[in-house]
XYZ file of C-alpha atoms in Angstrom:
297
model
C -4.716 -5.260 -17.314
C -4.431 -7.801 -14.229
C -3.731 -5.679 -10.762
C -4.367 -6.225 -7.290
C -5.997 -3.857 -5.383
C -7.972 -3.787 -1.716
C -11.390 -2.079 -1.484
C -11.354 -1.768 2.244
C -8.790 -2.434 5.285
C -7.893 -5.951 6.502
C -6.556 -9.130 6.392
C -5.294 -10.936 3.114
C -8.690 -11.875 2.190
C -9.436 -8.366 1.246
C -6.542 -8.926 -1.720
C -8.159 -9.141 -5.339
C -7.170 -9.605 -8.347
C -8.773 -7.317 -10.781
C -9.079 -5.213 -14.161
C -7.895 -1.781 -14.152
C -7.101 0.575 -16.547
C -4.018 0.813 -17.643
C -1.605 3.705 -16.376
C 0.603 5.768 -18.389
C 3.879 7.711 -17.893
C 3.885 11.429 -17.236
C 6.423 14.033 -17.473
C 10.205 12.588 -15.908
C 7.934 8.948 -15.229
C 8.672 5.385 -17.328
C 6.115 3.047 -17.722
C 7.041 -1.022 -17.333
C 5.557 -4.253 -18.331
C 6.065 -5.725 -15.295
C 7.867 -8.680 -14.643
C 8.479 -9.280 -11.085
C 7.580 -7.444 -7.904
C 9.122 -7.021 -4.606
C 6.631 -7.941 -1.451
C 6.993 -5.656 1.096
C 6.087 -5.292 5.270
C 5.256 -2.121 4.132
C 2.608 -3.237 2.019
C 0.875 -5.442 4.394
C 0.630 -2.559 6.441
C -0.718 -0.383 4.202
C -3.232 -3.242 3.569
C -4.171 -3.435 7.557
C -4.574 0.723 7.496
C -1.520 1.439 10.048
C -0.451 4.196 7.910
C -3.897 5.889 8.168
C -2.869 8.442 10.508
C 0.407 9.245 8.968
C -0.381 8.984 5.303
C -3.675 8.254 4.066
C -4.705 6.209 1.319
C -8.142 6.425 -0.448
C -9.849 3.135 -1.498
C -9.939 0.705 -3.544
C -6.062 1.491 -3.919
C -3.360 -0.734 -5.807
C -0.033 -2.408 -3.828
C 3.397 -2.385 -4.356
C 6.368 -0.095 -4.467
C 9.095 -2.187 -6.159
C 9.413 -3.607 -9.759
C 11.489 -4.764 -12.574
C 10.523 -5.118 -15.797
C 10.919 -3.730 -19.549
C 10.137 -0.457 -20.757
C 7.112 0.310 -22.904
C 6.288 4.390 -22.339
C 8.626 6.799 -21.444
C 7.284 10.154 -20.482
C 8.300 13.547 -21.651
C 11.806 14.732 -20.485
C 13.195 11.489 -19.559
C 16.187 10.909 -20.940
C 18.824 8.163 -21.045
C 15.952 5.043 -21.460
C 14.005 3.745 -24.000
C 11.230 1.300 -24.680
C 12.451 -2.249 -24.705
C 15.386 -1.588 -21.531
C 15.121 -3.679 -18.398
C 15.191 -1.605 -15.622
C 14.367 -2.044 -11.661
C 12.768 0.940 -9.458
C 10.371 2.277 -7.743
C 6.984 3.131 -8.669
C 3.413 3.247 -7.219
C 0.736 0.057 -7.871
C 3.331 -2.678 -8.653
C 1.348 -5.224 -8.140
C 0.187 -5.250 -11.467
C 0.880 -6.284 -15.036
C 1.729 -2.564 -16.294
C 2.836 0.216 -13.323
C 4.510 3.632 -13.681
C 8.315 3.791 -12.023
C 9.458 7.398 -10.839
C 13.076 6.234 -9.946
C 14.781 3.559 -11.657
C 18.199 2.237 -12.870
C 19.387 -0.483 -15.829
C 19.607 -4.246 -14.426
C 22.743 -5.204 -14.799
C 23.906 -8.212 -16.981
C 22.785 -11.881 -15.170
C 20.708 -10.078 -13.137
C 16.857 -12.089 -13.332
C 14.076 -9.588 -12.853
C 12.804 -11.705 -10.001
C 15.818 -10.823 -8.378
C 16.231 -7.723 -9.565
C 12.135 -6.822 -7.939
C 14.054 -7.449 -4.650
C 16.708 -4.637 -4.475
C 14.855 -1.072 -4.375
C 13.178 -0.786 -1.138
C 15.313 -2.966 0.584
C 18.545 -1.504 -0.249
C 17.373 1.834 0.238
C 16.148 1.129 3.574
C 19.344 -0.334 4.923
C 21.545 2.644 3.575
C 19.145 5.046 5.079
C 19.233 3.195 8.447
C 23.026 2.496 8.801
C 23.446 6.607 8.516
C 21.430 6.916 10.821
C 22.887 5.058 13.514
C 26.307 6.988 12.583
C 28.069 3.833 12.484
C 31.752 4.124 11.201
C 34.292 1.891 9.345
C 36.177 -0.082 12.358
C 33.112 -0.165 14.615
C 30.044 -3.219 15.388
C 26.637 -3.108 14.286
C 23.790 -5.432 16.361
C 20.977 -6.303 13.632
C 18.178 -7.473 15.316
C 16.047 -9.700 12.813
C 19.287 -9.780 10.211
C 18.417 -12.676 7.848
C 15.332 -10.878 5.687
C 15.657 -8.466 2.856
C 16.625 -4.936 4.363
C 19.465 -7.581 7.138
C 20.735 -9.380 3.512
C 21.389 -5.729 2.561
C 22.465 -4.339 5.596
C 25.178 -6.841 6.403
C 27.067 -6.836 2.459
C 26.558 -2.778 2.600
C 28.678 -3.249 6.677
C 30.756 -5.823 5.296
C 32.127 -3.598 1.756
C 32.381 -0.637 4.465
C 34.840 -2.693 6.787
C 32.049 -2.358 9.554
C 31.705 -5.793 11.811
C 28.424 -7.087 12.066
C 26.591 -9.283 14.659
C 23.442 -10.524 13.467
C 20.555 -12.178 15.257
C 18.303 -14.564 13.562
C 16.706 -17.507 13.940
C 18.673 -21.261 14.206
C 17.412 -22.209 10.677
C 19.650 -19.116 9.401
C 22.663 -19.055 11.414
C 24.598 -20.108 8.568
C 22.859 -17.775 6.201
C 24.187 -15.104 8.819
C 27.722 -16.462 8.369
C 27.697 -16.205 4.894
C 27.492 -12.790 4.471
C 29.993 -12.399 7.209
C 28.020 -11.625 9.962
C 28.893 -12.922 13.709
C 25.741 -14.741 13.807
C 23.617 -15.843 17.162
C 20.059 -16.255 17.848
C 17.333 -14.855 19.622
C 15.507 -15.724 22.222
C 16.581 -16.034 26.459
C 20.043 -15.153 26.772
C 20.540 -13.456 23.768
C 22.157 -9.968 25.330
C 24.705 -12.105 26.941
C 25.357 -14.302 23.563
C 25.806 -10.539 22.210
C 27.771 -9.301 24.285
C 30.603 -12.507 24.102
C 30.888 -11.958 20.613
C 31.855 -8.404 21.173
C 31.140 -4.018 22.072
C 28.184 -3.043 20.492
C 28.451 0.567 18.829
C 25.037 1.033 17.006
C 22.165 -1.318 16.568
C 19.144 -1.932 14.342
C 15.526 -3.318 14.913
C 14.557 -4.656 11.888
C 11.759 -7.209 13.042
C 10.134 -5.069 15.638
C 10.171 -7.919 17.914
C 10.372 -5.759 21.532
C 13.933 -5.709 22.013
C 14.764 -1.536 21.859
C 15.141 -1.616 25.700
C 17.879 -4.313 25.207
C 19.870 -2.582 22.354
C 19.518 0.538 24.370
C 21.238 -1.129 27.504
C 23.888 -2.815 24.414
C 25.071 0.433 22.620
C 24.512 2.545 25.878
C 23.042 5.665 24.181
C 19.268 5.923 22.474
C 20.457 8.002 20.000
C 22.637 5.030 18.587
C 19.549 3.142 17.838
C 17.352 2.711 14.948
C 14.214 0.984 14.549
C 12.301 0.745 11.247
C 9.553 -2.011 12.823
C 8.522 -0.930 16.323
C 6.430 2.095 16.681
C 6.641 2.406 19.982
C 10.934 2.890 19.995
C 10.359 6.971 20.189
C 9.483 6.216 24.062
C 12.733 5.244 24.524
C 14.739 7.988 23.067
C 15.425 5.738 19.613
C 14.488 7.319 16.284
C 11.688 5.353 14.272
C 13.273 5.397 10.600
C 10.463 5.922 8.018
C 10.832 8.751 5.890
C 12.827 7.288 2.620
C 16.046 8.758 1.168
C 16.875 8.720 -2.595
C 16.182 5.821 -4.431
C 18.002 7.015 -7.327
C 21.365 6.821 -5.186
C 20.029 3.816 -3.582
C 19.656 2.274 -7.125
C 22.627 3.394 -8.086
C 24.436 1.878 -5.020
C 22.889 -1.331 -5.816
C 24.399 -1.124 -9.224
C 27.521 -0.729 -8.208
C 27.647 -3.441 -5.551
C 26.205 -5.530 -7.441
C 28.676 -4.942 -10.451
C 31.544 -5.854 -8.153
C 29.876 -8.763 -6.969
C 29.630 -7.616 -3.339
C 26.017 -8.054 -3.106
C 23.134 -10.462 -3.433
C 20.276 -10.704 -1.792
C 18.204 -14.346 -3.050
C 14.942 -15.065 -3.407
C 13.827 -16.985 -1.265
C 9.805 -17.880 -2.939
C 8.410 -16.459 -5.893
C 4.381 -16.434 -5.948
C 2.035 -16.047 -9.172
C 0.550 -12.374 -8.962
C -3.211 -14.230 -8.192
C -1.192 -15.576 -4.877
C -0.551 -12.118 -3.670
C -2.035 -12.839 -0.124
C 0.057 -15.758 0.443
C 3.105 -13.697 -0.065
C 1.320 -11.264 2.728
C 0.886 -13.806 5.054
C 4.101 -15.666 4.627
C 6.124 -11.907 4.666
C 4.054 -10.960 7.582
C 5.270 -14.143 9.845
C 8.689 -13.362 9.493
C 11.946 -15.630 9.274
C 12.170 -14.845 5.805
C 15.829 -15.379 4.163
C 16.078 -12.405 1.350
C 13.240 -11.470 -0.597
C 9.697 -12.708 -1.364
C 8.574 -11.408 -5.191
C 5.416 -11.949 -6.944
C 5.463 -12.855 -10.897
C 3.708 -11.342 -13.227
């Protein structure tokens, strides 16, 4: 089969698409023909070795966390699935034309599987993160960098809880912002003050990791109200770094549900052929990105 894999740490160029054997499902694990896969920061950063010191990989290693596709091995003890369903989850080595899920859930009818590769991680993330800033019905959440994936999910999840939102983002996606009812303003000089006319700030997320946790520190007034999934350095501050995952099976099944009430959608906003793998790294890893980026296998 067709995967990508990286033989040593570095930039895009160290992406290739090769043969591989293919994997198979073990006990409680499906196996997919993949269709789609969801692009990641995380996997750019797994690519450029920052994870090395927290959670070593060996090499050559495979990418990608998130896929949707159609089952075609189910291992022993699962239950409720069968070859031929379509399904979205998480697995390990997505990147690929076959790759083993551990979590998954059905897609729901009308959903595409390019689409569908976009939910998992994302919509894990943001539930995870908006717990963590203890943010209740009634109150305002500040997203910093609020127009890509895990900002698309955080502001529907806000917006079905009957939590306001202010999101910042760039000019191009003001509108975007807007749309999924978010008091939108940009970044950039003067931005604290353009937050603070729109309204009190109760919890905040850094989602771009662009140095701003000393600003939504001095916004919520307490560290503790802060989370930060893209700036290492926010633990100096007294904000907790978010990176140990929750349960994608609730995560999934969240998704489902929103997405079955039509309360959530997250678009796609470029679809690359698996061989283009580290375009989709370098476009992901400039930012601005409106929803998802997914590779198709």
């Amino acid at each position: 089969m067709r995967k990508v894999s990286f033989a040593e740490f570095g930039g895009p160029d160290v992406l290739h698409l090769t043969d591989a054997e293919e994997p198979h499902a073990g006990p409680g694990r499906i196996r997919v023909a993949v269709r789609a896969a969801g692009v990641n920061p995380f996997d750019w950063r797994l690519r450029e070795g920052q994870f090395q010191g927290t959670r070593p990989i060996e090499l050559p290693s495979g990418l990608g966390l998130d896929a949707a596709g159609v089952v075609d091995e189910v291992g022993e003890g699962v239950e409720g699935v069968e070859p031929g369903d379509r399904v979205f989850g998480e697995g390990s080595s997505t990147y690929a034309e076959f790759a083993v899920l551990w979590a998954w859930a059905r897609m729901p009818e009308g959903l595409t599987f390019e689409e569908a590769a976009g939910y998992p991680s994302v919509m894990e993330t943001a539930l995870r993160v908006i717990g963590e800033t203890g943010v209740r019905p009634g109150q305002t959440l500040l997203v910093s960098g609020a127009s890509g994936g895990v900002g698309s999910a955080v502001l529907q999840i806000a917006r079905d809880r009957g939590i306001t939102v202010i999101g910042t983002a760039g000019a191009a996606n003001q509108d975007y912002l807007r749309d999924l009812g978010a008091l939108a303003t940009t970044y950039g000089a003067g931005w604290v003050e353009r937050v603070r006319r729109l309204g009190h700030v109760d919890a905040a997320l850094d989602l771009a990791g662009s140095g701003v946790i000393r600003e939504l520190v001095e916004l919520t007034g307490d560290p503790r109200k802060v989370v930060s999934i893209a700036d290492l350095g926010a633990q100096e501050f007294g904000v907790r770094f978010s990176g140990e995952a929750g349960s994608m099976p609730d995560a999934l099944a969240e998704t489902v549900r929103l997405l079955s009430r039509g309360r959530l959608h997250i678009p796609v906003e470029r679809a690359y052929p698996l061989a283009e793998a580290a375009a989709a790294h370098i476009d992901s890893r400039a930012g601005h990105t409106r929803g998802r980026r997914v590779l198709i296998v």
